[in-house]
Amino acid sequence: LTAGPLPASFPYLSGCCLLFRRELLASDKLFDDDFFMYGEDTLLGWQMARAGKILTCNEDAVVCHAGRGSSRQSRLFYEYHMARAHVLLALKTARSPAEIPFLLIAKSIGLALRAVRRCARSGSAVPLLAFFLAWLPLEIRAR
């Protein structure tokens, strides 16, 4: 997330509350079922940007989210699904099959560095384990 656009970037909205025009809801599924959590909002933003749709953020809106988050950092559930979302996004945002190897190489470098940094920060090897598992479509659930 940046204050302004970067090369090869696209806008997307993320959060617990997204509002859509009714005609978007009637057209097709908005979110990709391949994502368990994390990343589906990013992919939707990419798809909408490619379709020429305008995204806006209403910073005056207030949403009360009851309860606490369903995941905790440094747990396998969180680390796997976060890394898996990055892998899926690399595959799903490729504009051509020729781009896929480059996106996956770049993603593997970035995710490996992220895992090492998170291991050092948390004192746990879980982020590194999640990095290796993220390339596989597993059913990892929270306990």
mmCIF file of C-alpha atoms in Angstrom:
data_model
loop_
_atom_site.group_PDB
_atom_site.id
_atom_site.type_symbol
_atom_site.label_atom_id
_atom_site.label_comp_id
_atom_site.label_asym_id
_atom_site.label_seq_id
_atom_site.Cartn_x
_atom_site.Cartn_y
_atom_site.Cartn_z
ATOM 1 C CA LEU A 1 0.000 0.000 0.000
ATOM 2 C CA THR A 2 1.458 3.300 -1.076
ATOM 3 C CA ALA A 3 0.293 6.914 -1.107
ATOM 4 C CA GLY A 4 0.610 7.057 -4.882
ATOM 5 C CA PRO A 5 0.818 4.704 -7.848
ATOM 6 C CA LEU A 6 4.052 2.833 -8.516
ATOM 7 C CA PRO A 7 5.100 1.315 -11.854
ATOM 8 C CA ALA A 8 3.132 -1.890 -12.569
ATOM 9 C CA SER A 9 0.834 -1.247 -9.591
ATOM 10 C CA PHE A 10 -2.947 -1.026 -9.482
ATOM 11 C CA PRO A 11 -5.492 0.325 -7.006
ATOM 12 C CA TYR A 12 -7.441 -1.972 -4.727
ATOM 13 C CA LEU A 13 -9.567 -1.564 -1.644
ATOM 14 C CA SER A 14 -9.022 -3.735 1.387
ATOM 15 C CA GLY A 15 -10.982 -4.027 4.555
ATOM 16 C CA CYS A 16 -13.858 -5.643 6.346
ATOM 17 C CA CYS A 17 -16.509 -3.637 4.477
ATOM 18 C CA LEU A 18 -16.666 -3.114 0.722
ATOM 19 C CA LEU A 19 -19.672 -1.603 -1.064
ATOM 20 C CA PHE A 20 -20.489 -2.344 -4.711
ATOM 21 C CA ARG A 21 -23.004 -1.143 -7.237
ATOM 22 C CA ARG A 22 -25.864 -3.607 -7.601
ATOM 23 C CA GLU A 23 -25.035 -4.344 -11.260
ATOM 24 C CA LEU A 24 -21.606 -5.677 -10.244
ATOM 25 C CA LEU A 25 -23.209 -8.148 -7.877
ATOM 26 C CA ALA A 26 -25.577 -9.415 -10.565
ATOM 27 C CA SER A 27 -22.855 -9.942 -13.178
ATOM 28 C CA ASP A 28 -20.807 -12.776 -11.669
ATOM 29 C CA LYS A 29 -19.035 -13.824 -8.503
ATOM 30 C CA LEU A 30 -16.884 -10.992 -7.243
ATOM 31 C CA PHE A 31 -14.414 -12.997 -5.197
ATOM 32 C CA ASP A 32 -12.277 -15.922 -6.356
ATOM 33 C CA ASP A 33 -12.902 -19.112 -4.365
ATOM 34 C CA ASP A 34 -9.264 -20.211 -4.756
ATOM 35 C CA PHE A 35 -8.398 -17.776 -1.952
ATOM 36 C CA PHE A 36 -9.294 -18.926 1.536
ATOM 37 C CA MET A 37 -8.486 -15.545 3.028
ATOM 38 C CA TYR A 38 -6.159 -12.689 2.100
ATOM 39 C CA GLY A 39 -5.644 -11.635 -1.498
ATOM 40 C CA GLU A 40 -9.152 -11.948 -2.916
ATOM 41 C CA ASP A 41 -9.713 -8.193 -2.473
ATOM 42 C CA THR A 42 -6.417 -7.481 -4.224
ATOM 43 C CA LEU A 43 -7.350 -9.701 -7.171
ATOM 44 C CA LEU A 44 -10.762 -8.021 -7.385
ATOM 45 C CA GLY A 45 -9.047 -4.608 -7.524
ATOM 46 C CA TRP A 46 -6.772 -5.831 -10.336
ATOM 47 C CA GLN A 47 -9.748 -7.180 -12.287
ATOM 48 C CA MET A 48 -11.722 -3.973 -11.810
ATOM 49 C CA ALA A 49 -8.776 -1.810 -12.832
ATOM 50 C CA ARG A 50 -8.351 -3.882 -16.002
ATOM 51 C CA ALA A 51 -12.075 -3.453 -16.708
ATOM 52 C CA GLY A 52 -11.765 0.329 -16.310
ATOM 53 C CA LYS A 53 -13.843 0.481 -13.112
ATOM 54 C CA ILE A 54 -13.152 3.324 -10.701
ATOM 55 C CA LEU A 55 -12.508 2.486 -7.054
ATOM 56 C CA THR A 56 -13.094 5.082 -4.370
ATOM 57 C CA CYS A 57 -12.595 5.028 -0.633
ATOM 58 C CA ASN A 58 -15.075 6.714 1.705
ATOM 59 C CA GLU A 59 -12.900 7.585 4.664
ATOM 60 C CA ASP A 60 -15.873 9.024 6.559
ATOM 61 C CA ALA A 61 -17.675 5.664 6.763
ATOM 62 C CA VAL A 62 -17.545 3.824 10.078
ATOM 63 C CA VAL A 63 -17.812 0.050 10.435
ATOM 64 C CA CYS A 64 -17.872 -1.680 13.809
ATOM 65 C CA HIS A 65 -16.325 -5.137 13.643
ATOM 66 C CA ALA A 66 -17.493 -7.255 16.555
ATOM 67 C CA GLY A 67 -15.116 -9.867 17.892
ATOM 68 C CA ARG A 68 -11.454 -10.257 17.220
ATOM 69 C CA GLY A 69 -9.492 -11.284 14.176
ATOM 70 C CA SER A 70 -9.589 -14.886 13.065
ATOM 71 C CA SER A 71 -5.847 -15.212 12.663
ATOM 72 C CA ARG A 72 -2.686 -14.326 14.534
ATOM 73 C CA GLN A 73 0.683 -13.528 13.041
ATOM 74 C CA SER A 74 3.439 -16.139 13.368
ATOM 75 C CA ARG A 75 0.880 -18.952 13.475
ATOM 76 C CA LEU A 76 0.912 -21.440 10.598
ATOM 77 C CA PHE A 77 -2.679 -20.582 9.645
ATOM 78 C CA TYR A 78 -1.877 -16.884 9.128
ATOM 79 C CA GLU A 79 1.579 -17.336 7.607
ATOM 80 C CA TYR A 80 0.444 -20.027 5.145
ATOM 81 C CA HIS A 81 -2.615 -18.155 3.896
ATOM 82 C CA MET A 82 -0.731 -14.861 3.577
ATOM 83 C CA ALA A 83 2.090 -16.473 1.569
ATOM 84 C CA ARG A 84 -0.378 -18.606 -0.439
ATOM 85 C CA ALA A 85 -2.301 -15.465 -1.402
ATOM 86 C CA HIS A 86 0.899 -13.984 -2.855
ATOM 87 C CA VAL A 87 1.520 -17.113 -4.928
ATOM 88 C CA LEU A 88 -2.059 -17.159 -6.211
ATOM 89 C CA LEU A 89 -1.924 -13.452 -7.052
ATOM 90 C CA ALA A 90 1.253 -13.965 -9.077
ATOM 91 C CA LEU A 91 -0.460 -16.719 -11.069
ATOM 92 C CA LYS A 92 -3.774 -14.906 -11.522
ATOM 93 C CA THR A 93 -2.447 -11.463 -12.434
ATOM 94 C CA ALA A 94 -0.121 -12.661 -15.193
ATOM 95 C CA ARG A 95 -1.108 -10.980 -18.439
ATOM 96 C CA SER A 96 0.356 -13.824 -20.487
ATOM 97 C CA PRO A 97 1.737 -17.329 -19.853
ATOM 98 C CA ALA A 98 5.240 -16.008 -20.603
ATOM 99 C CA GLU A 99 5.006 -13.708 -17.565
ATOM 100 C CA ILE A 100 4.294 -16.497 -15.080
ATOM 101 C CA PRO A 101 7.897 -17.721 -14.539
ATOM 102 C CA PHE A 102 9.126 -14.160 -13.942
ATOM 103 C CA LEU A 103 6.302 -13.411 -11.516
ATOM 104 C CA LEU A 104 6.885 -16.648 -9.610
ATOM 105 C CA ILE A 105 10.658 -16.098 -9.396
ATOM 106 C CA ALA A 106 10.164 -12.553 -8.135
ATOM 107 C CA LYS A 107 7.490 -13.724 -5.704
ATOM 108 C CA SER A 108 9.669 -16.578 -4.398
ATOM 109 C CA ILE A 109 12.512 -14.159 -3.655
ATOM 110 C CA GLY A 110 10.217 -11.671 -1.934
ATOM 111 C CA LEU A 111 8.388 -14.335 0.063
ATOM 112 C CA ALA A 112 11.631 -16.031 1.133
ATOM 113 C CA LEU A 113 13.027 -12.710 2.409
ATOM 114 C CA ARG A 114 9.724 -11.983 4.155
ATOM 115 C CA ALA A 115 9.786 -15.428 5.810
ATOM 116 C CA VAL A 116 13.374 -15.020 7.043
ATOM 117 C CA ARG A 117 12.595 -11.557 8.437
ATOM 118 C CA ARG A 118 9.433 -12.821 10.148
ATOM 119 C CA CYS A 119 11.320 -15.837 11.587
ATOM 120 C CA ALA A 120 13.916 -13.516 13.084
ATOM 121 C CA ARG A 121 11.241 -11.206 14.463
ATOM 122 C CA SER A 122 9.058 -13.949 15.968
ATOM 123 C CA GLY A 123 11.797 -16.392 17.029
ATOM 124 C CA SER A 124 9.855 -19.138 15.263
ATOM 125 C CA ALA A 125 10.470 -21.197 12.109
ATOM 126 C CA VAL A 126 6.746 -21.143 11.245
ATOM 127 C CA PRO A 127 7.021 -18.372 8.597
ATOM 128 C CA LEU A 128 9.741 -20.341 6.782
ATOM 129 C CA LEU A 129 7.651 -23.521 6.910
ATOM 130 C CA ALA A 130 4.687 -21.547 5.544
ATOM 131 C CA PHE A 131 6.861 -20.243 2.699
ATOM 132 C CA PHE A 132 7.554 -23.810 1.530
ATOM 133 C CA LEU A 133 3.963 -24.952 2.042
ATOM 134 C CA ALA A 134 2.459 -21.921 0.259
ATOM 135 C CA TRP A 135 3.270 -23.411 -3.138
ATOM 136 C CA LEU A 136 0.859 -26.267 -2.395
ATOM 137 C CA PRO A 137 -2.945 -26.027 -2.230
ATOM 138 C CA LEU A 138 -3.430 -27.243 1.347
ATOM 139 C CA GLU A 139 -6.391 -27.013 3.714
ATOM 140 C CA ILE A 140 -4.778 -25.333 6.718
ATOM 141 C CA ARG A 141 -7.361 -24.109 9.205
ATOM 142 C CA ALA A 142 -7.173 -22.162 12.453
ATOM 143 C CA ARG A 143 -7.420 -24.136 15.677
#
